[in-house]
């Protein structure tokens, strides 16, 4: 339920965590570790990241 907790107060925290996870998803990591890629896909981590970014985009301007 990570993506359901996105609020304007925690925006920087979610942005930092999401950015780090997106960097971890780079193709270099996938090429080096296909098991990691499959585990991330099986855990629906990509869906969670997309939902967090969507919720961040929908937050009202600060």
PDB file of N, CA and C in Angstrom:
ATOM      1  N   UNK A   1       0.815  -1.193   0.000  1.00  0.00           N
ATOM      2  CA  UNK A   1       0.000   0.000   0.000  1.00  0.00           C
ATOM      3  C   UNK A   1       0.859   1.258   0.000  1.00  0.00           C
ATOM      4  N   UNK A   2       2.075   1.082  -0.417  1.00  0.00           N
ATOM      5  CA  UNK A   2       3.016   2.201  -0.475  1.00  0.00           C
ATOM      6  C   UNK A   2       2.441   3.347  -1.278  1.00  0.00           C
ATOM      7  N   UNK A   3       1.879   3.028  -2.448  1.00  0.00           N
ATOM      8  CA  UNK A   3       1.411   4.101  -3.320  1.00  0.00           C
ATOM      9  C   UNK A   3       0.203   4.831  -2.760  1.00  0.00           C
ATOM     10  N   UNK A   4      -0.539   4.221  -1.843  1.00  0.00           N
ATOM     11  CA  UNK A   4      -1.715   4.869  -1.268  1.00  0.00           C
ATOM     12  C   UNK A   4      -1.346   5.908  -0.213  1.00  0.00           C
ATOM     13  N   UNK A   5      -0.094   5.941   0.203  1.00  0.00           N
ATOM     14  CA  UNK A   5       0.349   6.831   1.280  1.00  0.00           C
ATOM     15  C   UNK A   5       0.951   8.136   0.774  1.00  0.00           C
ATOM     16  N   UNK A   6       0.939   8.374  -0.508  1.00  0.00           N
ATOM     17  CA  UNK A   6       1.570   9.576  -1.054  1.00  0.00           C
ATOM     18  C   UNK A   6       0.770  10.809  -0.648  1.00  0.00           C
ATOM     19  N   UNK A   7       1.450  11.734   0.023  1.00  0.00           N
ATOM     20  CA  UNK A   7       0.837  13.012   0.402  1.00  0.00           C
ATOM     21  C   UNK A   7       1.828  14.126   0.094  1.00  0.00           C
ATOM     22  N   UNK A   8       1.340  15.338   0.069  1.00  0.00           N
ATOM     23  CA  UNK A   8       2.225  16.476  -0.206  1.00  0.00           C
ATOM     24  C   UNK A   8       3.297  16.602   0.864  1.00  0.00           C
ATOM     25  N   UNK A   9       2.973  16.253   2.104  1.00  0.00           N
ATOM     26  CA  UNK A   9       3.943  16.369   3.195  1.00  0.00           C
ATOM     27  C   UNK A   9       5.113  15.407   3.018  1.00  0.00           C
ATOM     28  N   UNK A  10       4.855  14.260   2.422  1.00  0.00           N
ATOM     29  CA  UNK A  10       5.885  13.232   2.259  1.00  0.00           C
ATOM     30  C   UNK A  10       6.438  13.167   0.843  1.00  0.00           C
ATOM     31  N   UNK A  11       6.158  14.167   0.047  1.00  0.00           N
ATOM     32  CA  UNK A  11       6.513  14.122  -1.369  1.00  0.00           C
ATOM     33  C   UNK A  11       7.999  13.884  -1.598  1.00  0.00           C
ATOM     34  N   UNK A  12       8.863  14.568  -0.867  1.00  0.00           N
ATOM     35  CA  UNK A  12      10.302  14.403  -1.097  1.00  0.00           C
ATOM     36  C   UNK A  12      10.752  12.994  -0.753  1.00  0.00           C
ATOM     37  N   UNK A  13      10.195  12.411   0.294  1.00  0.00           N
ATOM     38  CA  UNK A  13      10.539  11.036   0.665  1.00  0.00           C
ATOM     39  C   UNK A  13      10.152  10.074  -0.444  1.00  0.00           C
ATOM     40  N   UNK A  14       8.931  10.176  -0.944  1.00  0.00           N
ATOM     41  CA  UNK A  14       8.483   9.281  -2.001  1.00  0.00           C
ATOM     42  C   UNK A  14       9.271   9.498  -3.285  1.00  0.00           C
ATOM     43  N   UNK A  15       9.584  10.748  -3.591  1.00  0.00           N
ATOM     44  CA  UNK A  15      10.345  11.024  -4.807  1.00  0.00           C
ATOM     45  C   UNK A  15      11.732  10.416  -4.718  1.00  0.00           C
ATOM     46  N   UNK A  16      12.401  10.546  -3.562  1.00  0.00           N
ATOM     47  CA  UNK A  16      13.740   9.983  -3.391  1.00  0.00           C
ATOM     48  C   UNK A  16      13.729   8.465  -3.483  1.00  0.00           C
ATOM     49  N   UNK A  17      12.785   7.819  -2.814  1.00  0.00           N
ATOM     50  CA  UNK A  17      12.696   6.353  -2.853  1.00  0.00           C
ATOM     51  C   UNK A  17      12.378   5.884  -4.264  1.00  0.00           C
ATOM     52  N   UNK A  18      11.422   6.543  -4.907  1.00  0.00           N
ATOM     53  CA  UNK A  18      11.041   6.149  -6.262  1.00  0.00           C
ATOM     54  C   UNK A  18      12.200   6.345  -7.229  1.00  0.00           C
ATOM     55  N   UNK A  19      12.917   7.447  -7.108  1.00  0.00           N
ATOM     56  CA  UNK A  19      14.069   7.685  -7.983  1.00  0.00           C
ATOM     57  C   UNK A  19      15.129   6.610  -7.799  1.00  0.00           C
ATOM     58  N   UNK A  20      15.385   6.236  -6.562  1.00  0.00           N
ATOM     59  CA  UNK A  20      16.379   5.192  -6.296  1.00  0.00           C
ATOM     60  C   UNK A  20      15.946   3.860  -6.891  1.00  0.00           C
ATOM     61  N   UNK A  21      14.674   3.535  -6.751  1.00  0.00           N
ATOM     62  CA  UNK A  21      14.187   2.274  -7.311  1.00  0.00           C
ATOM     63  C   UNK A  21      14.208   2.294  -8.832  1.00  0.00           C
ATOM     64  N   UNK A  22      13.889   3.435  -9.424  1.00  0.00           N
ATOM     65  CA  UNK A  22      13.936   3.530 -10.881  1.00  0.00           C
ATOM     66  C   UNK A  22      15.360   3.357 -11.392  1.00  0.00           C
ATOM     67  N   UNK A  23      16.330   3.920 -10.674  1.00  0.00           N
ATOM     68  CA  UNK A  23      17.727   3.740 -11.068  1.00  0.00           C
ATOM     69  C   UNK A  23      18.126   2.280 -10.942  1.00  0.00           C
ATOM     70  N   UNK A  24      17.612   1.598  -9.928  1.00  0.00           N
ATOM     71  CA  UNK A  24      17.926   0.179  -9.732  1.00  0.00           C
ATOM     72  C   UNK A  24      17.337  -0.668 -10.851  1.00  0.00           C
ATOM     73  N   UNK A  25      16.317  -0.151 -11.524  1.00  0.00           N
ATOM     74  CA  UNK A  25      15.661  -0.898 -12.589  1.00  0.00           C
ATOM     75  C   UNK A  25      16.342  -0.717 -13.940  1.00  0.00           C
ATOM     76  N   UNK A  26      17.443  -0.025 -13.977  1.00  0.00           N
ATOM     77  CA  UNK A  26      18.078   0.255 -15.263  1.00  0.00           C
ATOM     78  C   UNK A  26      18.452  -1.032 -15.982  1.00  0.00           C
ATOM     79  N   UNK A  27      18.609  -0.942 -17.283  1.00  0.00           N
ATOM     80  CA  UNK A  27      18.900  -2.133 -18.080  1.00  0.00           C
ATOM     81  C   UNK A  27      20.234  -2.752 -17.726  1.00  0.00           C
ATOM     82  N   UNK A  28      21.175  -1.964 -17.235  1.00  0.00           N
ATOM     83  CA  UNK A  28      22.477  -2.518 -16.843  1.00  0.00           C
ATOM     84  C   UNK A  28      22.290  -3.526 -15.717  1.00  0.00           C
ATOM     85  N   UNK A  29      21.470  -3.178 -14.734  1.00  0.00           N
ATOM     86  CA  UNK A  29      21.208  -4.099 -13.626  1.00  0.00           C
ATOM     87  C   UNK A  29      20.490  -5.332 -14.143  1.00  0.00           C
ATOM     88  N   UNK A  30      19.519  -5.137 -15.018  1.00  0.00           N
ATOM     89  CA  UNK A  30      18.778  -6.277 -15.550  1.00  0.00           C
ATOM     90  C   UNK A  30      19.681  -7.206 -16.345  1.00  0.00           C
ATOM     91  N   UNK A  31      20.560  -6.641 -17.143  1.00  0.00           N
ATOM     92  CA  UNK A  31      21.460  -7.478 -17.937  1.00  0.00           C
ATOM     93  C   UNK A  31      22.384  -8.283 -17.037  1.00  0.00           C
ATOM     94  N   UNK A  32      22.789  -7.699 -15.917  1.00  0.00           N
ATOM     95  CA  UNK A  32      23.714  -8.374 -15.007  1.00  0.00           C
ATOM     96  C   UNK A  32      22.996  -9.364 -14.097  1.00  0.00           C
ATOM     97  N   UNK A  33      21.723  -9.153 -13.834  1.00  0.00           N
ATOM     98  CA  UNK A  33      21.026  -9.998 -12.876  1.00  0.00           C
ATOM     99  C   UNK A  33      19.583 -10.214 -13.322  1.00  0.00           C
ATOM    100  N   UNK A  34      19.371 -11.204 -14.140  1.00  0.00           N
ATOM    101  CA  UNK A  34      18.027 -11.463 -14.654  1.00  0.00           C
ATOM    102  C   UNK A  34      17.088 -11.954 -13.556  1.00  0.00           C
ATOM    103  N   UNK A  35      17.627 -12.599 -12.515  1.00  0.00           N
ATOM    104  CA  UNK A  35      16.779 -13.036 -11.402  1.00  0.00           C
ATOM    105  C   UNK A  35      16.208 -11.838 -10.646  1.00  0.00           C
ATOM    106  N   UNK A  36      17.006 -10.788 -10.498  1.00  0.00           N
ATOM    107  CA  UNK A  36      16.519  -9.571  -9.852  1.00  0.00           C
ATOM    108  C   UNK A  36      15.403  -8.959 -10.682  1.00  0.00           C
ATOM    109  N   UNK A  37      15.590  -8.884 -11.974  1.00  0.00           N
ATOM    110  CA  UNK A  37      14.564  -8.337 -12.854  1.00  0.00           C
ATOM    111  C   UNK A  37      13.271  -9.128 -12.710  1.00  0.00           C
ATOM    112  N   UNK A  38      13.364 -10.444 -12.734  1.00  0.00           N
ATOM    113  CA  UNK A  38      12.168 -11.273 -12.643  1.00  0.00           C
ATOM    114  C   UNK A  38      11.496 -11.121 -11.281  1.00  0.00           C
ATOM    115  N   UNK A  39      12.288 -11.025 -10.223  1.00  0.00           N
ATOM    116  CA  UNK A  39      11.720 -10.855  -8.881  1.00  0.00           C
ATOM    117  C   UNK A  39      10.976  -9.528  -8.772  1.00  0.00           C
ATOM    118  N   UNK A  40      11.539  -8.471  -9.345  1.00  0.00           N
ATOM    119  CA  UNK A  40      10.884  -7.164  -9.316  1.00  0.00           C
ATOM    120  C   UNK A  40       9.585  -7.199 -10.111  1.00  0.00           C
ATOM    121  N   UNK A  41       9.595  -7.893 -11.229  1.00  0.00           N
ATOM    122  CA  UNK A  41       8.381  -8.015 -12.036  1.00  0.00           C
ATOM    123  C   UNK A  41       7.332  -8.849 -11.301  1.00  0.00           C
ATOM    124  N   UNK A  42       7.754  -9.957 -10.696  1.00  0.00           N
ATOM    125  CA  UNK A  42       6.828 -10.827  -9.971  1.00  0.00           C
ATOM    126  C   UNK A  42       6.208 -10.117  -8.772  1.00  0.00           C
ATOM    127  N   UNK A  43       6.971  -9.228  -8.149  1.00  0.00           N
ATOM    128  CA  UNK A  43       6.476  -8.492  -6.983  1.00  0.00           C
ATOM    129  C   UNK A  43       5.642  -7.273  -7.386  1.00  0.00           C
ATOM    130  N   UNK A  44       5.454  -7.062  -8.674  1.00  0.00           N
ATOM    131  CA  UNK A  44       4.682  -5.928  -9.207  1.00  0.00           C
ATOM    132  C   UNK A  44       5.273  -4.592  -8.777  1.00  0.00           C
ATOM    133  N   UNK A  45       6.597  -4.555  -8.616  1.00  0.00           N
ATOM    134  CA  UNK A  45       7.259  -3.317  -8.211  1.00  0.00           C
ATOM    135  C   UNK A  45       7.099  -2.235  -9.276  1.00  0.00           C
ATOM    136  N   UNK A  46       7.116  -2.627 -10.530  1.00  0.00           N
ATOM    137  CA  UNK A  46       6.944  -1.639 -11.613  1.00  0.00           C
ATOM    138  C   UNK A  46       5.573  -0.980 -11.523  1.00  0.00           C
ATOM    139  N   UNK A  47       4.548  -1.777 -11.211  1.00  0.00           N
ATOM    140  CA  UNK A  47       3.205  -1.221 -11.059  1.00  0.00           C
ATOM    141  C   UNK A  47       3.149  -0.242  -9.892  1.00  0.00           C
ATOM    142  N   UNK A  48       3.781  -0.608  -8.781  1.00  0.00           N
ATOM    143  CA  UNK A  48       3.786   0.268  -7.609  1.00  0.00           C
ATOM    144  C   UNK A  48       4.497   1.579  -7.923  1.00  0.00           C
ATOM    145  N   UNK A  49       5.627   1.506  -8.629  1.00  0.00           N
ATOM    146  CA  UNK A  49       6.354   2.726  -8.997  1.00  0.00           C
ATOM    147  C   UNK A  49       5.504   3.616  -9.889  1.00  0.00           C
ATOM    148  N   UNK A  50       4.834   3.017 -10.852  1.00  0.00           N
ATOM    149  CA  UNK A  50       3.983   3.797 -11.747  1.00  0.00           C
ATOM    150  C   UNK A  50       2.847   4.453 -10.973  1.00  0.00           C
ATOM    151  N   UNK A  51       2.264   3.734 -10.018  1.00  0.00           N
ATOM    152  CA  UNK A  51       1.179   4.301  -9.221  1.00  0.00           C
ATOM    153  C   UNK A  51       1.660   5.444  -8.341  1.00  0.00           C
ATOM    154  N   UNK A  52       2.841   5.311  -7.755  1.00  0.00           N
ATOM    155  CA  UNK A  52       3.394   6.389  -6.932  1.00  0.00           C
ATOM    156  C   UNK A  52       3.637   7.629  -7.786  1.00  0.00           C
ATOM    157  N   UNK A  53       4.237   7.452  -8.948  1.00  0.00           N
ATOM    158  CA  UNK A  53       4.495   8.595  -9.824  1.00  0.00           C
ATOM    159  C   UNK A  53       3.198   9.239 -10.290  1.00  0.00           C
ATOM    160  N   UNK A  54       2.181   8.423 -10.554  1.00  0.00           N
ATOM    161  CA  UNK A  54       0.877   8.956 -10.958  1.00  0.00           C
ATOM    162  C   UNK A  54       0.279   9.794  -9.830  1.00  0.00           C
ATOM    163  N   UNK A  55       0.355   9.281  -8.610  1.00  0.00           N
ATOM    164  CA  UNK A  55      -0.207  10.021  -7.473  1.00  0.00           C
ATOM    165  C   UNK A  55       0.573  11.299  -7.200  1.00  0.00           C
ATOM    166  N   UNK A  56       1.886  11.263  -7.373  1.00  0.00           N
ATOM    167  CA  UNK A  56       2.687  12.481  -7.214  1.00  0.00           C
ATOM    168  C   UNK A  56       2.261  13.517  -8.246  1.00  0.00           C
ATOM    169  N   UNK A  57       2.041  13.081  -9.472  1.00  0.00           N
ATOM    170  CA  UNK A  57       1.640  14.004 -10.536  1.00  0.00           C
ATOM    171  C   UNK A  57       0.267  14.617 -10.266  1.00  0.00           C
ATOM    172  N   UNK A  58      -0.593  13.904  -9.565  1.00  0.00           N
ATOM    173  CA  UNK A  58      -1.943  14.395  -9.299  1.00  0.00           C
ATOM    174  C   UNK A  58      -2.048  15.268  -8.053  1.00  0.00           C
ATOM    175  N   UNK A  59      -0.960  15.363  -7.278  1.00  0.00           N
ATOM    176  CA  UNK A  59      -1.000  16.213  -6.085  1.00  0.00           C
ATOM    177  C   UNK A  59      -1.171  17.673  -6.486  1.00  0.00           C
ATOM    178  N   UNK A  60      -1.882  18.436  -5.667  1.00  0.00           N
ATOM    179  CA  UNK A  60      -2.027  19.862  -5.978  1.00  0.00           C
ATOM    180  C   UNK A  60      -0.680  20.566  -5.863  1.00  0.00           C
ATOM    181  N   UNK A  61      -0.494  21.647  -6.600  1.00  0.00           N
ATOM    182  CA  UNK A  61       0.768  22.392  -6.520  1.00  0.00           C
ATOM    183  C   UNK A  61       1.029  22.873  -5.097  1.00  0.00           C
ATOM    184  N   UNK A  62       2.305  22.917  -4.749  1.00  0.00           N
ATOM    185  CA  UNK A  62       2.670  23.375  -3.391  1.00  0.00           C
ATOM    186  C   UNK A  62       2.634  24.875  -3.305  1.00  0.00           C
TER     187      UNK A  62
END
